[in-house]
Amino acid sequence: MNKELIIRSNSSAVDFALLKDGKLIELNKEVDSNKFSVGDIYVAKIRKPVSGLNAAFINVGHEKDGFLHYHDLGPNLLSLLKFFKLVSSGKMKDYSLKNFRFEKEIPKNGSIQDYLKPQQNILIQIVKEPISTKGPRVSSELSLAGRFMVLIPFSDRISISQKIESNAEKTRLKKLVKSIRPKGFGVIIRTVANNQKVKELDADLQQLLSRWKNLCEKFTKVDNHPSKILSEINRSTSILRDIFDDGFTGIHVDDPEMQNEIKDYLKIIAPDKVSIVKYFKNKSKPIFDYFGVERQIKTAFGRTVSMQKGAYLVIEHTEALHVIDVNSGNRSNKARSQEQTALDVNLIAASEIARQVRLRDLG
């Protein structure tokens, strides 16, 4: 199986197309003017809690307020508020959390008005970018994502990706991470940590702890609210961090600066794969046309999606949900029975719908 990442760069945006055996399965776009990215951390100001929604509207500097639901406060909200109050006053200069005394967890079904007040400053993280008329969705349960793990301050839990199927490997990873995890931090072990050695895991952990220290130091220097104090790493390396594995056979990019950026990142996470990064030099044909991506975009993102053997899907986006209608097309004339037609079409549709859900980010 060939897995390739095709990257198209221009002055205003960068497009990332993931292909499996030449078939488009994921498409991402980074826009230079995109002010808010998932993973960014802000010092924000609470506009007002709304008891009927059990949520608060947060001023994050967007024309529309961010939305913070009670369930997105995180169980250790009180510890977060206490820690950064001590940090901002200069009473806490050790950011490691090893000597920090945690507060009790907030109840799962409490009221947001019991914990947040208007004009109160709070540290939040973007979990969903602004879309249409809605502002960003935010959370005060912070997390820092790395290559092999996600670091969660004010927690002591170790969780493992369900995609790691081997119980022996899960036990091994949990034991390793438990031995290197600093006090006061929880860890989620990512799928790509499978079969990794403690040296690689510890290097990833130290990089995340360095980002945490950087966040705390920036917090002490913030004068204006709202203010971004930690940005997600640039989109090209964040996409590689999340999707890259040993199965990649090629990364093709039409921008020499981005080629060097990706090579530098691969030297850190997978030195043996640096050679698969190729600079696309063909001047007569754009990179997406050369790899057949443009053609697939035009056929895959319309209201009607053609499938093999005459069947097709109709995908409609409504205010509340996405509707997918499966149609047999002219295949109904070729099968021996209605039941066989339904089975054949549904098997084809199941695979294509899974691809479309990922491709269009329908979730």
Tab-separated table of C-alpha atoms in Angstrom:
chain	number	residue	atom	x	y	z
A	1	MET	CA	0.000	0.000	0.000
A	2	ASN	CA	1.382	3.400	-1.034
A	3	LYS	CA	0.665	6.266	1.347
A	4	GLU	CA	1.633	9.721	0.096
A	5	LEU	CA	1.200	13.289	1.314
A	6	ILE	CA	0.898	15.930	-1.417
A	7	ILE	CA	1.421	19.541	-0.276
A	8	ARG	CA	0.445	22.512	-2.433
A	9	SER	CA	1.624	25.942	-1.322
A	10	ASN	CA	0.672	29.417	-2.509
A	11	SER	CA	0.738	32.931	-1.095
A	12	SER	CA	-2.477	32.667	0.915
A	13	ALA	CA	-2.893	29.004	1.855
A	14	VAL	CA	-1.300	25.564	2.042
A	15	ASP	CA	-3.282	22.449	1.022
A	16	PHE	CA	-2.462	18.964	2.293
A	17	ALA	CA	-3.817	15.899	0.452
A	18	LEU	CA	-3.329	12.394	1.874
A	19	LEU	CA	-3.466	9.599	-0.705
A	20	LYS	CA	-3.664	5.845	-0.220
A	21	ASP	CA	-2.824	3.959	-3.397
A	22	GLY	CA	-3.546	7.174	-5.294
A	23	LYS	CA	-7.000	7.645	-3.734
A	24	LEU	CA	-7.725	10.848	-1.804
A	25	ILE	CA	-8.714	10.084	1.801
A	26	GLU	CA	-7.976	13.330	3.665
A	27	LEU	CA	-7.743	16.996	2.704
A	28	ASN	CA	-6.604	19.861	4.946
A	29	LYS	CA	-6.062	23.567	4.343
A	30	GLU	CA	-3.972	26.051	6.301
A	31	VAL	CA	-4.936	29.667	5.666
A	32	ASP	CA	-2.456	32.390	6.618
A	33	SER	CA	-5.230	34.638	7.923
A	34	ASN	CA	-6.620	31.912	10.191
A	35	LYS	CA	-6.238	33.552	13.600
A	36	PHE	CA	-7.557	30.648	15.653
A	37	SER	CA	-6.233	27.091	15.474
A	38	VAL	CA	-7.211	24.020	17.472
A	39	GLY	CA	-4.683	23.637	20.277
A	40	ASP	CA	-3.947	27.361	20.743
A	41	ILE	CA	-4.006	28.484	24.388
A	42	TYR	CA	-5.283	31.923	25.460
A	43	VAL	CA	-5.641	34.008	28.547
A	44	ALA	CA	-9.267	35.039	28.034
A	45	LYS	CA	-11.942	36.961	29.913
A	46	ILE	CA	-15.346	35.601	30.870
A	47	ARG	CA	-18.124	37.697	29.349
A	48	LYS	CA	-21.018	36.088	31.178
A	49	PRO	CA	-22.079	32.650	32.480
A	50	VAL	CA	-25.528	31.544	31.273
A	51	SER	CA	-27.315	29.248	33.712
A	52	GLY	CA	-29.850	28.005	31.140
A	53	LEU	CA	-27.028	26.642	28.942
A	54	ASN	CA	-24.756	25.790	31.899
A	55	ALA	CA	-22.039	27.483	29.862
A	56	ALA	CA	-20.163	30.755	29.623
A	57	PHE	CA	-19.390	33.072	26.726
A	58	ILE	CA	-15.692	33.923	26.616
A	59	ASN	CA	-13.952	36.922	25.045
A	60	VAL	CA	-11.062	35.422	23.056
A	61	GLY	CA	-10.608	38.352	20.683
A	62	HIS	CA	-12.927	36.991	17.977
A	63	GLU	CA	-15.925	38.946	16.705
A	64	LYS	CA	-18.058	36.161	18.190
A	65	ASP	CA	-17.473	35.045	21.768
A	66	GLY	CA	-16.041	31.617	22.469
A	67	PHE	CA	-18.338	29.015	24.027
A	68	LEU	CA	-17.267	27.191	27.209
A	69	HIS	CA	-19.630	24.496	28.496
A	70	TYR	CA	-19.507	23.245	32.082
A	71	HIS	CA	-18.404	19.788	30.886
A	72	ASP	CA	-15.407	21.425	29.169
A	73	LEU	CA	-14.167	23.019	32.387
A	74	GLY	CA	-12.319	19.833	33.302
A	75	PRO	CA	-12.464	18.191	36.740
A	76	ASN	CA	-9.365	20.075	37.966
A	77	LEU	CA	-10.589	23.610	37.220
A	78	LEU	CA	-9.968	24.792	40.789
A	79	SER	CA	-6.360	23.577	40.655
A	80	LEU	CA	-5.851	25.385	37.332
A	81	LEU	CA	-7.285	28.658	38.678
A	82	LYS	CA	-5.267	28.422	41.898
A	83	PHE	CA	-1.985	27.619	40.120
A	84	PHE	CA	-2.150	30.480	37.637
A	85	LYS	CA	-3.270	32.917	40.334
A	86	LEU	CA	-0.093	32.020	42.242
A	87	VAL	CA	1.980	32.265	39.041
A	88	SER	CA	0.596	35.700	38.104
A	89	SER	CA	1.232	37.067	41.609
A	90	GLY	CA	4.830	35.821	41.560
A	91	LYS	CA	4.270	33.471	44.516
A	92	MET	CA	4.769	30.377	42.326
A	93	LYS	CA	7.972	30.162	40.278
A	94	ASP	CA	8.296	26.394	40.142
A	95	TYR	CA	6.211	25.306	37.162
A	96	SER	CA	6.845	21.576	37.561
A	97	LEU	CA	3.732	20.937	39.768
A	98	LYS	CA	5.714	18.494	41.940
A	99	ASN	CA	5.227	20.694	45.030
A	100	PHE	CA	1.841	22.081	44.051
A	101	ARG	CA	-1.101	21.123	46.256
A	102	PHE	CA	-4.163	20.189	44.181
A	103	GLU	CA	-7.669	21.378	44.969
A	104	LYS	CA	-10.618	19.002	45.021
A	105	GLU	CA	-12.236	18.117	41.688
A	106	ILE	CA	-15.453	19.872	40.689
A	107	PRO	CA	-18.604	17.692	40.445
A	108	LYS	CA	-19.565	16.227	37.062
A	109	ASN	CA	-23.029	17.816	37.087
A	110	GLY	CA	-22.476	21.129	38.822
A	111	SER	CA	-23.434	24.659	37.796
A	112	ILE	CA	-20.993	26.887	35.925
A	113	GLN	CA	-22.117	29.958	37.902
A	114	ASP	CA	-20.669	28.396	41.055
A	115	TYR	CA	-17.154	28.535	39.597
A	116	LEU	CA	-16.941	31.341	37.032
A	117	LYS	CA	-17.849	35.016	37.350
A	118	PRO	CA	-18.184	37.844	34.786
A	119	GLN	CA	-14.882	39.609	33.917
A	120	GLN	CA	-12.867	36.797	35.489
A	121	ASN	CA	-9.649	35.846	33.646
A	122	ILE	CA	-9.257	32.221	32.687
A	123	LEU	CA	-6.817	30.082	30.721
A	124	ILE	CA	-8.567	28.302	27.828
A	125	GLN	CA	-7.670	26.178	24.817
A	126	ILE	CA	-9.323	26.223	21.383
A	127	VAL	CA	-10.994	22.852	20.717
A	128	LYS	CA	-13.034	23.879	17.661
A	129	GLU	CA	-12.242	26.719	15.280
A	130	PRO	CA	-14.824	29.451	14.512
A	131	ILE	CA	-17.246	28.465	11.773
A	132	SER	CA	-19.919	30.471	9.973
A	133	THR	CA	-21.645	32.678	12.579
A	134	LYS	CA	-20.294	30.764	15.588
A	135	GLY	CA	-17.251	31.638	17.656
A	136	PRO	CA	-14.667	29.059	18.731
A	137	ARG	CA	-15.482	26.219	21.121
A	138	VAL	CA	-13.069	26.314	24.042
A	139	SER	CA	-12.038	24.207	27.032
A	140	SER	CA	-10.212	24.974	30.263
A	141	GLU	CA	-8.901	21.402	30.456
A	142	LEU	CA	-5.511	22.034	28.876
A	143	SER	CA	-3.532	19.466	26.906
A	144	LEU	CA	-0.239	19.598	25.002
A	145	ALA	CA	0.038	17.174	22.087
A	146	GLY	CA	3.350	15.604	21.138
A	147	ARG	CA	4.445	12.903	18.719
A	148	PHE	CA	3.919	9.926	21.041
A	149	MET	CA	1.834	11.322	23.873
A	150	VAL	CA	-0.471	14.083	25.066
A	151	LEU	CA	0.457	15.821	28.312
A	152	ILE	CA	-2.391	16.881	30.627
A	153	PRO	CA	-1.499	19.225	33.518
A	154	PHE	CA	-3.268	18.836	36.902
A	155	SER	CA	-3.985	15.144	36.343
A	156	ASP	CA	-2.477	11.810	37.388
A	157	ARG	CA	-4.118	9.469	34.872
A	158	ILE	CA	-2.326	7.413	32.225
A	159	SER	CA	-4.528	6.449	29.263
A	160	ILE	CA	-3.615	4.413	26.194
A	161	SER	CA	-4.980	4.631	22.649
A	162	GLN	CA	-7.562	1.918	21.974
A	163	LYS	CA	-5.969	1.428	18.543
A	164	ILE	CA	-3.034	-0.315	20.246
A	165	GLU	CA	-4.547	-3.802	20.338
A	166	SER	CA	-1.820	-5.837	22.077
A	167	ASN	CA	-2.439	-6.092	25.823
A	168	ALA	CA	1.238	-6.859	26.366
A	169	GLU	CA	2.237	-3.679	24.512
A	170	LYS	CA	-0.311	-1.634	26.458
A	171	THR	CA	1.126	-2.955	29.727
A	172	ARG	CA	4.694	-2.245	28.577
A	173	LEU	CA	3.886	1.321	27.506
A	174	LYS	CA	1.954	2.080	30.671
A	175	LYS	CA	4.843	0.821	32.791
A	176	LEU	CA	7.391	2.886	30.834
A	177	VAL	CA	5.355	6.093	30.934
A	178	LYS	CA	4.621	5.615	34.629
A	179	SER	CA	8.371	5.504	35.285
A	180	ILE	CA	9.080	8.809	33.495
A	181	ARG	CA	5.853	10.767	34.090
A	182	PRO	CA	6.405	13.802	36.340
A	183	LYS	CA	4.139	14.359	39.329
A	184	GLY	CA	1.076	16.487	38.605
A	185	PHE	CA	0.784	15.563	34.930
A	186	GLY	CA	-1.423	12.987	33.241
A	187	VAL	CA	-0.498	11.328	29.961
A	188	ILE	CA	-2.437	9.942	27.000
A	189	ILE	CA	-0.298	7.493	25.027
A	190	ARG	CA	-0.904	7.881	21.290
A	191	THR	CA	-1.145	5.094	18.715
A	192	VAL	CA	2.225	5.919	17.146
A	193	ALA	CA	3.922	5.140	20.491
A	194	ASN	CA	3.425	1.457	19.668
A	195	ASN	CA	6.785	-0.398	19.974
A	196	GLN	CA	8.703	2.790	20.803
A	197	LYS	CA	11.593	2.682	23.279
A	198	VAL	CA	11.762	4.645	26.512
A	199	LYS	CA	14.407	6.978	25.028
A	200	GLU	CA	11.997	8.224	22.308
A	201	LEU	CA	9.101	8.502	24.757
A	202	ASP	CA	11.176	10.467	27.272
A	203	ALA	CA	12.467	12.854	24.569
A	204	ASP	CA	8.873	13.579	23.540
A	205	LEU	CA	7.864	14.100	27.170
A	206	GLN	CA	10.731	16.520	27.820
A	207	GLN	CA	9.753	18.550	24.751
A	208	LEU	CA	6.171	18.809	26.070
A	209	LEU	CA	7.384	19.834	29.539
A	210	SER	CA	9.478	22.530	27.872
A	211	ARG	CA	6.347	23.848	26.124
A	212	TRP	CA	4.515	23.847	29.463
A	213	LYS	CA	7.314	25.894	31.070
A	214	ASN	CA	7.212	28.289	28.107
A	215	LEU	CA	3.431	28.680	28.547
A	216	CYS	CA	3.816	29.511	32.242
A	217	GLU	CA	6.576	32.035	31.580
A	218	LYS	CA	4.504	33.804	28.914
A	219	PHE	CA	1.517	33.897	31.271
A	220	THR	CA	3.476	36.045	33.747
A	221	LYS	CA	4.198	38.626	31.007
A	222	VAL	CA	0.641	39.031	29.687
A	223	ASP	CA	-0.766	42.531	30.103
A	224	ASN	CA	-3.729	42.528	27.721
A	225	HIS	CA	-6.671	40.155	27.830
A	226	PRO	CA	-7.524	38.248	25.755
A	227	SER	CA	-4.074	37.203	24.591
A	228	LYS	CA	-2.627	34.080	22.936
A	229	ILE	CA	0.206	32.635	25.020
A	230	LEU	CA	0.896	29.355	23.238
A	231	SER	CA	0.381	28.480	19.586
A	232	GLU	CA	-0.037	25.058	18.102
A	233	ILE	CA	3.027	24.129	16.051
A	234	ASN	CA	2.763	25.043	12.356
A	235	ARG	CA	0.226	23.073	10.346
A	236	SER	CA	2.665	21.061	8.212
A	237	THR	CA	4.453	19.574	11.212
A	238	SER	CA	1.225	19.169	13.226
A	239	ILE	CA	-0.322	17.168	10.378
A	240	LEU	CA	2.807	15.037	10.101
A	241	ARG	CA	2.793	14.552	13.865
A	242	ASP	CA	-0.768	13.246	13.766
A	243	ILE	CA	-0.768	11.089	10.629
A	244	PHE	CA	2.829	10.110	9.884
A	245	ASP	CA	3.850	6.473	10.304
A	246	ASP	CA	6.278	3.961	8.833
A	247	GLY	CA	3.833	3.228	6.007
A	248	PHE	CA	4.501	6.549	4.230
A	249	THR	CA	6.221	6.118	0.871
A	250	GLY	CA	6.374	9.734	-0.281
A	251	ILE	CA	5.893	13.373	0.730
A	252	HIS	CA	5.773	15.704	-2.283
A	253	VAL	CA	5.896	19.469	-1.842
A	254	ASP	CA	6.131	22.360	-4.316
A	255	ASP	CA	7.752	24.844	-1.909
A	256	PRO	CA	11.497	24.499	-1.132
A	257	GLU	CA	11.195	26.222	2.265
A	258	MET	CA	8.466	23.837	3.371
A	259	GLN	CA	10.501	20.915	2.061
A	260	ASN	CA	13.354	21.918	4.383
A	261	GLU	CA	10.931	22.460	7.271
A	262	ILE	CA	9.473	18.963	6.849
A	263	LYS	CA	12.910	17.394	6.460
A	264	ASP	CA	14.057	19.050	9.693
A	265	TYR	CA	11.011	17.674	11.513
A	266	LEU	CA	11.497	14.159	10.106
A	267	LYS	CA	15.137	14.214	11.209
A	268	ILE	CA	13.771	14.404	14.746
A	269	ILE	CA	10.902	11.903	14.584
A	270	ALA	CA	11.978	9.498	11.796
A	271	PRO	CA	15.503	10.075	10.429
A	272	ASP	CA	15.312	7.043	8.122
A	273	LYS	CA	12.348	8.603	6.296
A	274	VAL	CA	13.926	11.967	5.362
A	275	SER	CA	14.667	10.694	1.847
A	276	ILE	CA	10.948	10.320	0.992
A	277	VAL	CA	10.497	14.129	1.050
A	278	LYS	CA	10.639	15.268	-2.584
A	279	TYR	CA	10.592	18.737	-4.104
A	280	PHE	CA	8.128	18.875	-7.009
A	281	LYS	CA	9.899	20.671	-9.873
A	282	ASN	CA	7.437	20.126	-12.746
A	283	LYS	CA	6.634	23.643	-14.004
A	284	SER	CA	4.277	22.568	-16.782
A	285	LYS	CA	1.706	20.971	-14.481
A	286	PRO	CA	0.520	21.987	-10.964
A	287	ILE	CA	1.287	19.449	-8.235
A	288	PHE	CA	-2.387	18.600	-7.489
A	289	ASP	CA	-3.058	18.004	-11.202
A	290	TYR	CA	0.036	15.825	-11.593
A	291	PHE	CA	-0.996	13.494	-8.740
A	292	GLY	CA	-4.692	13.477	-9.707
A	293	VAL	CA	-5.796	15.299	-6.561
A	294	GLU	CA	-7.633	18.155	-8.314
A	295	ARG	CA	-9.764	15.747	-10.320
A	296	GLN	CA	-10.688	13.790	-7.174
A	297	ILE	CA	-11.585	16.988	-5.299
A	298	LYS	CA	-14.026	17.985	-8.037
A	299	THR	CA	-15.730	14.577	-8.038
A	300	ALA	CA	-15.672	13.961	-4.268
A	301	PHE	CA	-17.005	17.237	-2.860
A	302	GLY	CA	-20.156	17.711	-4.895
A	303	ARG	CA	-23.701	17.004	-3.758
A	304	THR	CA	-23.670	13.749	-5.753
A	305	VAL	CA	-20.786	11.304	-5.371
A	306	SER	CA	-20.423	8.574	-7.987
A	307	MET	CA	-19.370	5.099	-6.895
A	308	GLN	CA	-18.405	1.983	-8.801
A	309	LYS	CA	-20.918	-0.125	-10.743
A	310	GLY	CA	-23.360	2.741	-11.278
A	311	ALA	CA	-24.280	3.387	-7.638
A	312	TYR	CA	-24.044	6.879	-6.122
A	313	LEU	CA	-24.466	8.897	-2.935
A	314	VAL	CA	-26.340	12.151	-2.372
A	315	ILE	CA	-24.823	14.152	0.520
A	316	GLU	CA	-26.684	17.162	1.898
A	317	HIS	CA	-25.672	19.428	4.761
A	318	THR	CA	-28.551	20.846	6.816
A	319	GLU	CA	-28.477	23.176	9.819
A	320	ALA	CA	-28.654	20.248	12.255
A	321	LEU	CA	-26.979	17.314	10.523
A	322	HIS	CA	-25.593	15.738	7.368
A	323	VAL	CA	-27.883	13.492	5.334
A	324	ILE	CA	-26.464	10.731	3.134
A	325	ASP	CA	-28.779	8.969	0.683
A	326	VAL	CA	-27.559	5.741	-0.936
A	327	ASN	CA	-28.816	5.041	-4.461
A	328	SER	CA	-28.334	1.916	-6.559
A	329	GLY	CA	-28.482	3.842	-9.864
A	330	ASN	CA	-28.432	1.611	-12.932
A	331	ARG	CA	-27.048	-1.310	-10.941
A	332	SER	CA	-30.621	-2.418	-10.130
A	333	ASN	CA	-30.940	-3.619	-13.736
A	334	LYS	CA	-27.918	-5.914	-13.514
A	335	ALA	CA	-28.404	-7.927	-10.311
A	336	ARG	CA	-30.261	-11.200	-9.974
A	337	SER	CA	-32.471	-10.016	-7.093
A	338	GLN	CA	-33.427	-6.953	-5.086
A	339	GLU	CA	-31.695	-8.367	-2.016
A	340	GLN	CA	-28.442	-8.898	-3.928
A	341	THR	CA	-28.623	-5.355	-5.298
A	342	ALA	CA	-29.112	-3.909	-1.807
A	343	LEU	CA	-26.218	-5.945	-0.408
A	344	ASP	CA	-23.797	-5.015	-3.205
A	345	VAL	CA	-24.683	-1.316	-3.108
A	346	ASN	CA	-24.507	-1.092	0.687
A	347	LEU	CA	-21.085	-2.766	0.768
A	348	ILE	CA	-19.764	-0.267	-1.784
A	349	ALA	CA	-21.475	2.630	0.036
A	350	ALA	CA	-20.101	1.653	3.471
A	351	SER	CA	-16.524	2.056	2.239
A	352	GLU	CA	-17.210	5.298	0.350
A	353	ILE	CA	-19.199	6.869	3.220
A	354	ALA	CA	-16.311	6.180	5.624
A	355	ARG	CA	-13.989	7.941	3.154
A	356	GLN	CA	-16.386	10.881	2.743
A	357	VAL	CA	-16.843	11.340	6.503
A	358	ARG	CA	-13.069	11.654	6.863
A	359	LEU	CA	-12.551	13.659	3.687
A	360	ARG	CA	-15.250	16.259	4.448
A	361	ASP	CA	-14.669	16.191	8.214
A	362	LEU	CA	-18.390	15.597	8.693
A	363	GLY	CA	-18.016	14.987	12.428
